[in-house]
C-alpha atoms as one frame of an Amber mdcrd trajectory, in Angstrom:
protein
 -29.276 -34.607  42.984 -25.662 -35.556  42.277 -23.235 -33.740  40.015 -20.204
 -35.121  38.203 -17.306 -33.590  36.315 -17.164 -34.783  32.705 -13.708 -34.343
  31.193 -13.721 -34.438  27.389 -10.027 -33.816  26.685  -7.528 -30.983  26.434
  -6.738 -28.533  23.661  -4.464 -25.572  23.031  -5.236 -21.958  22.238  -2.974
 -18.971  21.736  -2.109 -17.438  25.089  -2.392 -13.896  23.817  -5.875 -14.570
  22.480  -6.936 -16.095  25.784  -5.708 -13.177  27.897  -6.444 -10.234  25.607
  -4.629  -7.015  26.509  -2.815  -8.548  29.483   0.965  -8.637  28.767   2.569
 -12.022  28.249   5.034 -11.231  31.039   2.045 -11.455  33.387  -0.188 -14.177
  31.949   2.606 -16.658  31.237   3.007 -17.122  34.996  -0.600 -18.310  35.162
  -0.602 -20.699  32.196   2.897 -21.223  30.752   2.857 -21.360  26.923   4.769
 -23.731  24.666   7.250 -22.648  22.009   4.365 -21.637  19.723   2.756 -19.434
  22.390  -0.022 -22.011  22.839  -1.471 -22.765  26.276  -3.298 -25.913  27.372
  -6.969 -25.657  28.329  -9.578 -28.120  29.519 -12.987 -28.858  28.020 -14.728
 -29.758  31.263 -18.470 -30.336  31.291 -20.965 -31.063  34.047 -23.385 -33.967
  34.435 -26.380 -33.546  36.751 -27.972 -36.768  37.951 -31.439 -36.021  39.302
 -33.828 -38.921  39.738 -34.519 -40.299  36.277 -32.979 -37.291  34.534 -29.398
 -36.965  33.321 -28.616 -33.411  32.278 -25.321 -32.655  30.528 -24.065 -29.072
  30.413 -21.961 -28.599  27.252 -20.125 -31.504  25.631 -16.700 -30.491  24.348
 -15.312 -30.490  20.831 -16.441 -33.942  19.676 -14.506 -36.245  17.348 -15.990
 -35.689  13.887 -13.658 -32.932  12.667 -10.839 -33.760  10.237  -7.164 -33.949
  11.138  -6.439 -30.484   9.754  -9.000 -28.930  12.084  -7.831 -30.980  15.046
  -4.236 -30.036  14.311  -5.016 -26.345  14.759  -6.033 -26.993  18.364  -3.561
 -29.730  19.396  -6.182 -32.003  20.923  -4.591 -34.260  23.514  -5.166 -36.121
  26.761  -6.726 -39.473  27.561 -10.205 -38.241  28.476 -13.133 -38.280  26.090
 -16.825 -37.631  26.585 -17.732 -41.287  26.162 -14.951 -42.485  28.508 -16.023
 -40.069  31.209 -19.649 -41.159  30.949 -18.665 -44.846  31.040 -16.617 -44.320
  34.213 -19.844 -43.237  35.884 -21.800 -46.173  34.467 -23.647 -44.165  31.816
 -23.771 -44.029  28.034 -24.755 -41.286  25.626 -28.169 -42.932  25.236 -28.870
 -42.285  28.930 -28.649 -38.503  28.626 -32.115 -36.921  28.829 -31.152 -33.243
  28.437 -28.233 -31.371  26.875 -27.941 -27.746  28.002 -25.739 -25.704  25.665
 -24.309 -22.556  27.240 -23.499 -21.380  23.714 -22.714 -22.880  20.327 -18.966
 -22.348  19.879 -17.382 -25.580  18.661 -15.513 -26.370  21.886 -18.778 -26.299
  23.835 -21.216 -28.049  21.506 -19.100 -30.150  19.101 -19.962 -33.351  20.953
 -23.678 -32.810  20.271 -23.466 -34.391  16.831 -21.424 -37.343  15.581 -20.533
 -38.568  12.109 -21.368 -42.161  11.210 -18.899 -44.225   9.136 -21.049 -43.525
   6.062 -20.655 -39.780   6.638 -24.202 -39.142   7.862 -24.491 -36.762  10.810
 -26.613 -37.883  13.742 -27.291 -36.818  17.312 -24.733 -38.087  19.796 -27.478
 -38.164  22.453 -30.440 -39.699  20.625 -32.828 -39.595  23.575 -32.042 -36.087
  24.765 -33.708 -32.723  24.471 -31.180 -30.077  23.453 -31.625 -26.667  25.104
 -30.546 -23.316  23.644 -32.242 -19.928  23.241 -33.605 -18.406  20.067 -31.527
 -15.213  20.143 -28.257 -17.095  20.435 -29.347 -19.743  17.921 -30.100 -17.072
  15.314 -26.740 -15.439  16.080 -24.966 -18.760  15.496 -26.677 -19.854  12.274
 -26.097 -16.458  10.617 -22.661 -15.758  12.087 -20.681 -12.552  11.923 -17.232
 -12.764  10.276 -15.445 -12.573  13.638 -17.164 -15.674  15.051 -17.837 -17.620
  11.866 -14.962 -20.047  12.476 -16.410 -20.916  15.896 -19.951 -21.662  14.730
 -19.748 -24.835  12.649 -22.950 -25.795  10.840 -22.302 -29.512  11.277 -22.407
 -28.990  15.072 -25.604 -26.980  15.029 -28.049 -27.600  12.181 -28.528 -31.366
  12.741 -29.854 -30.608  16.229 -32.717 -28.554  14.838 -33.316 -30.917  11.930
 -33.689 -33.810  14.387 -36.635 -32.193  16.136 -34.853 -32.480  19.504 -34.169
 -28.751  19.921 -36.044 -26.595  22.441 -35.585 -22.897  23.059 -35.610 -21.379
  26.516 -37.893 -18.345  26.646 -35.553 -15.729  28.086 -38.480 -13.596  29.227
 -39.879 -16.412  31.352 -36.579 -17.584  32.856 -35.912 -21.207  33.755 -38.371
 -23.604  32.068 -40.314 -26.069  34.203 -38.523 -28.927  32.424 -35.198 -27.838
  33.976 -35.954 -27.710  37.716 -32.299 -28.368  38.489 -31.507 -24.705  37.786
 -32.358 -21.876  40.159 -31.659 -19.250  37.539 -29.971 -18.714  34.199 -27.714
 -15.682  33.898 -27.423 -14.213  30.407 -24.173 -12.718  29.156 -23.623 -10.830
  25.900 -19.930  -9.962  26.098 -18.417 -13.233  24.920 -21.178 -13.927  22.410
 -24.866 -13.091  22.068 -27.011 -14.485  24.913 -24.598 -17.023  26.398 -26.290
 -18.830  29.298 -24.689 -19.374  32.723 -26.817 -21.822  34.741 -26.990 -21.487
  38.527 -28.039 -24.351  40.797 -28.387 -25.167  44.486 -26.363 -28.171  45.602
 -25.809 -29.514  49.105 -26.408 -26.154  50.664 -24.142 -24.267  48.241 -24.861
 -22.153  45.189 -22.997 -23.306  42.075 -22.608 -21.457  38.781 -21.309 -23.114
  35.618 -19.334 -20.167  34.269 -18.783 -21.254  30.635 -16.743 -18.520  28.896
 -17.751 -15.719  31.249 -14.921 -17.035  33.455 -12.912 -19.625  31.494 -10.414
 -20.230  34.294  -9.383 -19.018  37.727  -6.657 -17.019  35.986  -9.369 -14.829
  34.429 -10.810 -13.541  37.718  -9.195 -10.036  37.569 -11.572  -7.861  35.566
  -9.156  -6.823  32.747  -8.351 -10.481  32.021 -10.791 -10.832  29.121 -10.325
 -13.058  26.090  -9.721 -11.565  22.655 -12.378 -14.016  21.452 -15.078 -11.952
  23.190 -17.108  -9.938  20.710 -17.876  -7.208  23.265 -15.048  -7.115  25.834
 -16.278  -3.893  27.406 -19.561  -5.684  28.110 -17.807  -8.774  29.464 -16.125
  -6.817  32.261 -19.278  -5.505  34.001 -21.052  -8.831  33.381 -18.166 -10.696
  34.985 -17.908  -8.207  37.838 -21.613  -8.522  38.655 -21.474 -12.321  38.864
 -18.175 -12.407  40.761 -19.464  -9.873  43.274 -22.544 -11.995  43.917 -20.311
 -15.057  44.160 -18.060 -13.377  46.731 -20.910 -11.993  48.827 -22.951 -15.225
  48.790 -20.033 -17.714  48.801 -20.855 -19.308  45.448 -18.793 -22.102  43.923
 -17.779 -21.269  40.348 -17.410 -24.258  38.021 -14.595 -23.708  35.507 -14.955
 -25.182  32.030 -11.505 -24.394  30.615  -9.170 -24.233  33.609  -6.486 -26.888
  32.973  -5.937 -27.500  36.704  -8.866 -26.312  38.787 -12.384 -27.711  38.501
 -13.958 -25.002  40.643 -13.171 -22.028  42.840 -14.553 -19.430  45.212 -13.750
 -15.728  45.148 -13.394 -12.999  47.784 -13.600  -9.208  47.928 -10.170  -7.745
  48.692  -8.468  -4.344  48.689  -7.279  -5.191  45.165 -10.725  -6.085  43.951
 -12.269  -9.518  43.485  -9.640 -12.227  43.760  -9.340 -16.011  43.980 -10.189
 -17.418  47.395 -10.059 -21.230  47.200  -9.895 -23.917  44.544 -12.047 -27.021
  44.851 -12.875 -30.355  43.272 -16.475 -31.076  42.340 -16.298 -34.497  43.999
 -15.464 -32.821  47.325 -18.534 -30.565  47.379
């Protein structure tokens, strides 16, 4: 098995929203904002190459939204999903599985593309798309707080295509996804977000999605205002970070603008950053 970082571009989000109750005087040292208080974040996905299978975890924001939508998030950078796949010698048609940690637009927008005639179609025509029923139901009947993050054009065509499969949360990892050792469920950011854990070259890796967007979010109170249940996020994050510190896990960071991955350590001040790493160096 070989893993690859898939960079899909950069975007901006309000720094206050990304760091919640943490004062700007503290968080601005970690991710300096621009004049509009916007900070740059990555949309970094993971490709797992395993024999004849190519499994993509999340897929960024996509390119089908209009200029008004894109303008809200200041999309920039030279990387795209297709470019990153091509650099590795792959195309979207080669992807066999798409694992969606959750269905917010910056994690699943690349799942569906718009043809020149306006018709929506799967971006990965030969892939099985993996979600879970509880989160899917949460996304297709969204609450007012998250409605702007769950876009029907990113979600419904997957089910209509017949390529969608649900992971039975009671049974754990399905046989069709042997790359994963376990899937950790988190309800703080959104209902039943999935954090996949895998063994790789003697190390345990966890793709942290929005449970830990960046290394800057390691301290427990650093919780995004986007989380629907922040008081649930903190113990969920603490439990995973404690396991990561005790068992020397590598945490893969989807939104960190600088660091692809990190390890954490138990200190007198709590759980803190230990090392930063590149996926290619694992």
